[in-house]
Coordinates of C-alpha atoms and ligand atoms in Angstrom, one line a residue:
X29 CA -29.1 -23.6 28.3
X30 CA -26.7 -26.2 27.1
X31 CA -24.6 -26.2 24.0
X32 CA -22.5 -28.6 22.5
X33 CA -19.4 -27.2 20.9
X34 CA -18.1 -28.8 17.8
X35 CA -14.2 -28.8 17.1
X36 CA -11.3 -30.5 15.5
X37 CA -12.6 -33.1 13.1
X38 CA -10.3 -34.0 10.2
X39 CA -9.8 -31.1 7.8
X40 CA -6.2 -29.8 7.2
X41 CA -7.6 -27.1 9.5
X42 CA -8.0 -29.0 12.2
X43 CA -5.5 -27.7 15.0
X44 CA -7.3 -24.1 13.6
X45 CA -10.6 -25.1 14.5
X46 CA -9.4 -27.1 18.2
X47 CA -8.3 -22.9 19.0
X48 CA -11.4 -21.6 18.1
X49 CA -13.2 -24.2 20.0
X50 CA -11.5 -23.8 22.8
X51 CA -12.0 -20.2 23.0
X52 CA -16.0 -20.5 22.3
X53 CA -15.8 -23.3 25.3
X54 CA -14.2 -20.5 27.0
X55 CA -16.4 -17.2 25.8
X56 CA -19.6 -19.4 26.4
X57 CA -19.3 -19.8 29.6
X58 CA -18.2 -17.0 30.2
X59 CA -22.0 -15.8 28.6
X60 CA -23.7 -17.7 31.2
X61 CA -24.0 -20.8 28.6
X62 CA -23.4 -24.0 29.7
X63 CA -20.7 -25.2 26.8
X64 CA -19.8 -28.7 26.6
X65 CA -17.0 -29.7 24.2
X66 CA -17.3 -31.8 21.4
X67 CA -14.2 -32.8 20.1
X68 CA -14.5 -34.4 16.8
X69 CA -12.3 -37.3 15.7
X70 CA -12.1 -39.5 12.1
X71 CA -13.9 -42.0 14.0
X72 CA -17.0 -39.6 13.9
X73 CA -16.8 -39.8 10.5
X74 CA -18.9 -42.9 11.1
X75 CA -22.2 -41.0 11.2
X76 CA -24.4 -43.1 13.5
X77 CA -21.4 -42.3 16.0
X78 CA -21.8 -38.9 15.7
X79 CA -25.1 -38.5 16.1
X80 CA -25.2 -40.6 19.6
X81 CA -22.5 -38.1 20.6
X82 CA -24.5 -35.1 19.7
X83 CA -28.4 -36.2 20.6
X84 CA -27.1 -37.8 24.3
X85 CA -26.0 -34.4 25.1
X86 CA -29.3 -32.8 24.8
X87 CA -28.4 -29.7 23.7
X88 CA -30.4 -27.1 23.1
X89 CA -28.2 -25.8 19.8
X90 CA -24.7 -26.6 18.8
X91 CA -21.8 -24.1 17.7
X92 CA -20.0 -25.2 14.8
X93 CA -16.3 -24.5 15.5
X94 CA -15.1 -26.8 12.9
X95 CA -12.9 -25.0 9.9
X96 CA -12.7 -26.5 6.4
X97 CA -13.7 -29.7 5.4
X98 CA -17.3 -31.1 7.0
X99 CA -17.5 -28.5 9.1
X100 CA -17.5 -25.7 7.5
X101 CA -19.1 -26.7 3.6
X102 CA -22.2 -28.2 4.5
X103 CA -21.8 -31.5 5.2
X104 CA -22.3 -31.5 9.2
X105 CA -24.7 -28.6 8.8
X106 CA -26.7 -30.8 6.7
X107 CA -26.7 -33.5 9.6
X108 CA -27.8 -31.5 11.9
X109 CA -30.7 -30.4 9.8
X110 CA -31.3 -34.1 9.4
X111 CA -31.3 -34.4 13.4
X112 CA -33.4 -31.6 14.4
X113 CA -30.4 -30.1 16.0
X114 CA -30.0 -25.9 16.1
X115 CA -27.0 -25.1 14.6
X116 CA -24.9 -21.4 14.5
X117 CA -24.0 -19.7 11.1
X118 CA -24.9 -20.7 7.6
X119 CA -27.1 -23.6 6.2
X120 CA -25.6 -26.4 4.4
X121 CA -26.1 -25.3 0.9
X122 CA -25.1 -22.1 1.2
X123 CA -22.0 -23.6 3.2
X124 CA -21.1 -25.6 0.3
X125 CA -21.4 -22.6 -2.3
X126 CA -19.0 -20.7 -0.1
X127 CA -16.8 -23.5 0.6
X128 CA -16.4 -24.0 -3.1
X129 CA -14.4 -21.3 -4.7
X130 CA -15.3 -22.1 -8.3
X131 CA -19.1 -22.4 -7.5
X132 CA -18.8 -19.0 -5.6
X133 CA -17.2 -17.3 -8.0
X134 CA -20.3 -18.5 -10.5
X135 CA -22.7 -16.8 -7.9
X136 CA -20.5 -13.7 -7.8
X137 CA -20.6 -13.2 -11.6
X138 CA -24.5 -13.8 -11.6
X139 CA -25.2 -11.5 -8.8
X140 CA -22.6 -8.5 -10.4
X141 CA -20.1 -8.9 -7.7
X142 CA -16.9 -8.1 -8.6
X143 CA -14.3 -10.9 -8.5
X144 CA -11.0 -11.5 -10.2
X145 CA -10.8 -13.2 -13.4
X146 CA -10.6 -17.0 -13.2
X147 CA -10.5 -20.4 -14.1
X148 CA -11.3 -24.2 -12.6
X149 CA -8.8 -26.8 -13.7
X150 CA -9.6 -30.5 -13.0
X151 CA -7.3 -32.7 -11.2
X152 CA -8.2 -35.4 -13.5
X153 CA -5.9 -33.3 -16.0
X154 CA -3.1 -34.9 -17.7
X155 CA -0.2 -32.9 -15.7
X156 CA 1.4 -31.9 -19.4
X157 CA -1.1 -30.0 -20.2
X158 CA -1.5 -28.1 -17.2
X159 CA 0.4 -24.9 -17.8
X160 CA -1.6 -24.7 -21.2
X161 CA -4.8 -24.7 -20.0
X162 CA -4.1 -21.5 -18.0
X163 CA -4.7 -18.7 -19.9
X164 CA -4.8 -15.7 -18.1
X165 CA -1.4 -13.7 -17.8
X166 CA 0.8 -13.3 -14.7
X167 CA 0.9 -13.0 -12.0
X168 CA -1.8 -15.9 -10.8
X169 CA -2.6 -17.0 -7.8
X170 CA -3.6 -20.8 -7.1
X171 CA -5.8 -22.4 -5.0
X172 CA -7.4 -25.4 -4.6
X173 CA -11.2 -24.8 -4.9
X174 CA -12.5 -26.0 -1.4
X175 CA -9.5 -25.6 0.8
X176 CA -9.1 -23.0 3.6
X177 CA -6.7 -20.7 6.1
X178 CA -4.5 -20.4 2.6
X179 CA -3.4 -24.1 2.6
X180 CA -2.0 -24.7 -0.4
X181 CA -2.4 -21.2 -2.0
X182 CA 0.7 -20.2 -4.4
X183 CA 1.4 -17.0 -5.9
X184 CA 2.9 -17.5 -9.6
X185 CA 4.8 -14.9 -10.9
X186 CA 7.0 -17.3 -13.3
X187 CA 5.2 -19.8 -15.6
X188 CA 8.0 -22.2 -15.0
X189 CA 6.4 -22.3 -11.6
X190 CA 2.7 -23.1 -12.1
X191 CA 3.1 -26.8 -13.0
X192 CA 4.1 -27.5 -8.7
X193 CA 1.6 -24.4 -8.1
X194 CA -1.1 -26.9 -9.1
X195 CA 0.3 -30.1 -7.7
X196 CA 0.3 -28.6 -4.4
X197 CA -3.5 -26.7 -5.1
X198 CA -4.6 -30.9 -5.9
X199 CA -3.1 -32.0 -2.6
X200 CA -6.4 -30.7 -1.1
X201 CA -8.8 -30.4 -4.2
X202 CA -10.6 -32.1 -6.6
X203 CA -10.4 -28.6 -8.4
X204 CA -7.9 -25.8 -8.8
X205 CA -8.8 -22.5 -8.7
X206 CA -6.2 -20.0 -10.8
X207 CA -7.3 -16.3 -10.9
X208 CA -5.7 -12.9 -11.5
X209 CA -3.8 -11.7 -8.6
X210 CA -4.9 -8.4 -7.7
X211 CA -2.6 -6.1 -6.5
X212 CA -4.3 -3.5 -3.5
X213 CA -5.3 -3.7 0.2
X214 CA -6.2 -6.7 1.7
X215 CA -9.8 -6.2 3.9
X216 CA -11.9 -8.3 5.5
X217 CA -15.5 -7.5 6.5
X218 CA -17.5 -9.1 8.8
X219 CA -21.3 -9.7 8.6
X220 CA -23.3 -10.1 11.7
X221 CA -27.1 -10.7 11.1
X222 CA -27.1 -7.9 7.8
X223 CA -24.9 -5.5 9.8
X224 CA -21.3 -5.3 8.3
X225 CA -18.7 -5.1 11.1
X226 CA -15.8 -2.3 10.9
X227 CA -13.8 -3.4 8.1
X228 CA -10.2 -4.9 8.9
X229 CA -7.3 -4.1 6.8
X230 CA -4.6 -6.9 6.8
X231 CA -1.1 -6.4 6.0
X232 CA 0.6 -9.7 5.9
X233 CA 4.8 -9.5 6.8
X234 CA 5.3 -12.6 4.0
X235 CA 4.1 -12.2 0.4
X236 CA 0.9 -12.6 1.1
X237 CA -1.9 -13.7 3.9
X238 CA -0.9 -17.1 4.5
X239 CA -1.2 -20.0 7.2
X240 CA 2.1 -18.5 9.0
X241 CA 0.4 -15.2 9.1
X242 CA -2.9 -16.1 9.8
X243 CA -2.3 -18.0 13.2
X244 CA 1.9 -16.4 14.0
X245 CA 0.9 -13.6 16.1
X246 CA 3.1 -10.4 14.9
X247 CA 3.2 -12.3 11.1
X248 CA 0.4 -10.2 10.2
X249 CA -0.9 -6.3 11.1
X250 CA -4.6 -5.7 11.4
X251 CA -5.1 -2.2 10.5
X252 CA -8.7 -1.0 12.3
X253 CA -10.5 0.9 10.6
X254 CA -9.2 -0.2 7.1
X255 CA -7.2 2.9 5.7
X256 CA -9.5 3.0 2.2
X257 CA -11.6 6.0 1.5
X258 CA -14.8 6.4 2.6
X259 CA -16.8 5.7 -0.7
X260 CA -14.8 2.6 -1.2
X261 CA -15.5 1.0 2.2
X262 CA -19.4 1.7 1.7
X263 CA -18.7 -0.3 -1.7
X264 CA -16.7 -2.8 0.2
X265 CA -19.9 -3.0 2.6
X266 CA -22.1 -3.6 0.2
X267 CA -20.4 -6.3 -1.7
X268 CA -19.3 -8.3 1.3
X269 CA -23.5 -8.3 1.7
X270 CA -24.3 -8.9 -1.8
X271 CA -21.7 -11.6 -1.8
X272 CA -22.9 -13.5 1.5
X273 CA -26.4 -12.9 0.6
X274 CA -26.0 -14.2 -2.9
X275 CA -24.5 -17.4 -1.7
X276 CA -27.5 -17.7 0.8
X277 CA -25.2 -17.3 3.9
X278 CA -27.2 -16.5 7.4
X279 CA -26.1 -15.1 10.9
X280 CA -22.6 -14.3 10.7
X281 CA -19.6 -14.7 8.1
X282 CA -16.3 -13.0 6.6
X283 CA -15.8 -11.6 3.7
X284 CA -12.4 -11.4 2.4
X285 CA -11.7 -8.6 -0.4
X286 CA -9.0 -6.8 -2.5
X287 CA -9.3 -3.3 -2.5
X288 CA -7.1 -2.0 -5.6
X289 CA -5.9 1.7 -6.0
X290 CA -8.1 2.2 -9.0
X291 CA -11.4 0.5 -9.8
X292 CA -13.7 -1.5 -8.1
X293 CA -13.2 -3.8 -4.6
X294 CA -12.7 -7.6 -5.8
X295 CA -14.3 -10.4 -3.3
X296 CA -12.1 -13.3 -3.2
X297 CA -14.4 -15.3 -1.2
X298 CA -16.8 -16.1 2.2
X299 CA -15.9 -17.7 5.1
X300 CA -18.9 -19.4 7.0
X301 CA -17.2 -20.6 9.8
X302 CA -14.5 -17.5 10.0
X303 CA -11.6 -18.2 12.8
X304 CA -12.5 -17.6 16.4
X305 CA -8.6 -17.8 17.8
X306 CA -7.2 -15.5 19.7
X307 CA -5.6 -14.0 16.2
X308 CA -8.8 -14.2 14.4
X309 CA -10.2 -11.2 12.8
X310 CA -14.0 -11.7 13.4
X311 CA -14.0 -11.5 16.8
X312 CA -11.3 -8.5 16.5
X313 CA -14.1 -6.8 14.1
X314 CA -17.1 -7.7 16.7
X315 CA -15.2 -5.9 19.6
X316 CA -14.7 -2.7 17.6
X317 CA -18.5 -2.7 17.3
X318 CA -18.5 -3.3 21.1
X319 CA -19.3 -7.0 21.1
X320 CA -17.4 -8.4 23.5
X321 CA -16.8 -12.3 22.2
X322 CA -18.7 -13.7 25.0
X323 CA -21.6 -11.9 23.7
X324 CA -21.0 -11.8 20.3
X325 CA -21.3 -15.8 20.6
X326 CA -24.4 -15.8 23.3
X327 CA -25.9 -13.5 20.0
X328 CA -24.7 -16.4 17.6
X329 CA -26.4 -18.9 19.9
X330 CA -29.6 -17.3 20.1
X331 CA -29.9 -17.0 16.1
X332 CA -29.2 -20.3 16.1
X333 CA -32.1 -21.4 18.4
X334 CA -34.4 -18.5 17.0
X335 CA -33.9 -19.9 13.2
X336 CA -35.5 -22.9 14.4
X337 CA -38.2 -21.5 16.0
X338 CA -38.7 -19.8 12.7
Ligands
ADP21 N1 -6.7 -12.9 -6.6 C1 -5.9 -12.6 -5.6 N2 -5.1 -11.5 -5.6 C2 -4.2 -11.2 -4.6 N3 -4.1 -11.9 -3.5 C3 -4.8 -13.0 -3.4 C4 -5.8 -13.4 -4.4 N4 -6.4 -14.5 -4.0 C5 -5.9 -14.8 -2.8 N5 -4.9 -13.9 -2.4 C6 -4.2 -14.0 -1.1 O1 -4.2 -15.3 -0.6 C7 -5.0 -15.4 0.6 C8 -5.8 -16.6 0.7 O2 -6.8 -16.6 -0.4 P1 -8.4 -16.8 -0.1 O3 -9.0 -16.7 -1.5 O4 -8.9 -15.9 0.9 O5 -8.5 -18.3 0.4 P2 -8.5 -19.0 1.8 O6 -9.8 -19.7 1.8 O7 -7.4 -20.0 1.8 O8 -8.4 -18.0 2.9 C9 -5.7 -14.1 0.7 O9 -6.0 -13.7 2.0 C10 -4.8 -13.1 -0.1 O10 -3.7 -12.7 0.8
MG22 MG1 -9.4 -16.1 2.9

């Protein structure tokens, strides 16, 4: 069996995504699976490029390890489709729901799963009038709608702040998303086929789960199993489903969640292509369930080739 790994590319989560190809380079092989590294570049953004470098390799499927931008909303997913090619995780459309956090969110409400109150704000904007299109109170958090690994996530707890909150949300986005923060435990769940891994609880050392404690190790705790009460992590379960399900996502993808005190657990959003570093909490959630990564990606792999078949 030989697979192509795809990694790098030219998202903001690029050096992200050349970790967690190395490591499935590593864990495939590991698997028995002959691996060959694909390491993506801007020039493959010329697509004729691309595809020589993917069909020369005959490869019997191809593991996405790209994060963010092309790789991970739809846009090489729905190349491959074009090519014939196998892919792992999530088809293109239901890549580019997730990707999108304003067009998730519209799934979310649609299919009753909870998520915080919110609005999209255009880039195209006039920058005075910003601040007074927001109208939900403080504290906000902003995002821009189809970024990643917390790049370019603020939390505003000062109105006098929001203005540069959103300048630095459009550095990546068409789109801002701004939406109640939501004060609780952090959890992420991990869906594997329609089995939800043990739930991680993350608590982040800065003010929040951000790019230094995503990918510093000791910036961030994972907490395994999450310390919720049982009823609410069967709720959590079954939102993180109804969530990945509702956006049409397949095979394996994260959930990410805010479980408050009181009331019900509030999705932020799904990751189709969730980190495979050494750091990264899907693999840490795969092993619990004793899925060692080499086999967790050999399973990956055979989804991938059995989708096809299907
Ligand atoms: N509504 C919210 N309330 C509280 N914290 C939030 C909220 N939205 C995001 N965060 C924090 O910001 C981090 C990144 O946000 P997230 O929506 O998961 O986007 P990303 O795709 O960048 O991971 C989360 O892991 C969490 O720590
Ligand atoms: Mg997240």
């Amino acid at each position: 069996m030989r697979v192509g790994v795809l990694m790098g590319g030219w998202s903001p989560e690029k050096r992200v995504s050349l970790m967690s190809g190395k490591k499935v380079v590593e864990g495939l092989r590991q698997a028995g699976v002959r691996a060959v590294p694909l390491v993506l570049t801007a020039a493959d953004k010329r697509t004729e490029r691309l595809k020589k470098r993917v069909l020369s390799g005959r490869f019997d499927a191809v593991f996405i390890a790209l994060h963010g931008a092309f790789g991970e909303d739809g846009q090489v997913q729905a190349l491959l489709d074009q090519w014939k090619v196998p892919y792992t995780g999530s088809g293109a459309l239901a890549c580019g729901l997730a990707m999108h956090k304003g067009c998730s969110k519209l799934v979310f409400e649609a299919k009753k799963v909870p998520t915080a109150a919110w609005q999209a704000i255009a880039r195209s904007t006039p920058r005075s009038r910003w601040a007074a299109e927001v109208r939900a109170g403080l504290p906000l958090v902003v995002k821009p709608a189809d970024a990643g690994s917390a790049i370019g996530v603020t939390i505003v707890r000062d109105r006098s702040k929001l203005s540069g909150a959103l300048a630095k949300a459009f550095r990546y986005s068409q789109w801002a998303v701004v939406e109640r923060f939501v004060p609780g435990v952090e959890v992420t769940a991990g869906v594997l086929g329609r089995k939800v891994l043990p739930l991680i609880e993350i608590v982040p050392k800065n003010e929040f789960y951000d790019f230094d404690a995503k990918y510093t190790p000791g910036r961030s705790t994972h907490i395994l199993p999450a310390r919720i009460p049982a009823a609410k992590a069967r709720r959590v379960r079954a939102l993180a489903l109804k969530a990945g399900e509702g956006l049409g996502c397949s095979d394996f993808y994260r959930v990410d969640l805010i479980v408050p005190r009181k009331g019900e657990p509030q999705v932020l959003e799904v990751n189709t292509v969730p980190g495979l570093t050494d750091t990264s909490l899907f693999p840490e959630a795969a092993k619990a369930a004793g899925l060692t990564f080499p086999k967790l990606l050999r399973r990956l792999v055979d989804m991938a080739l059995k989708k096809r078949r299907g």
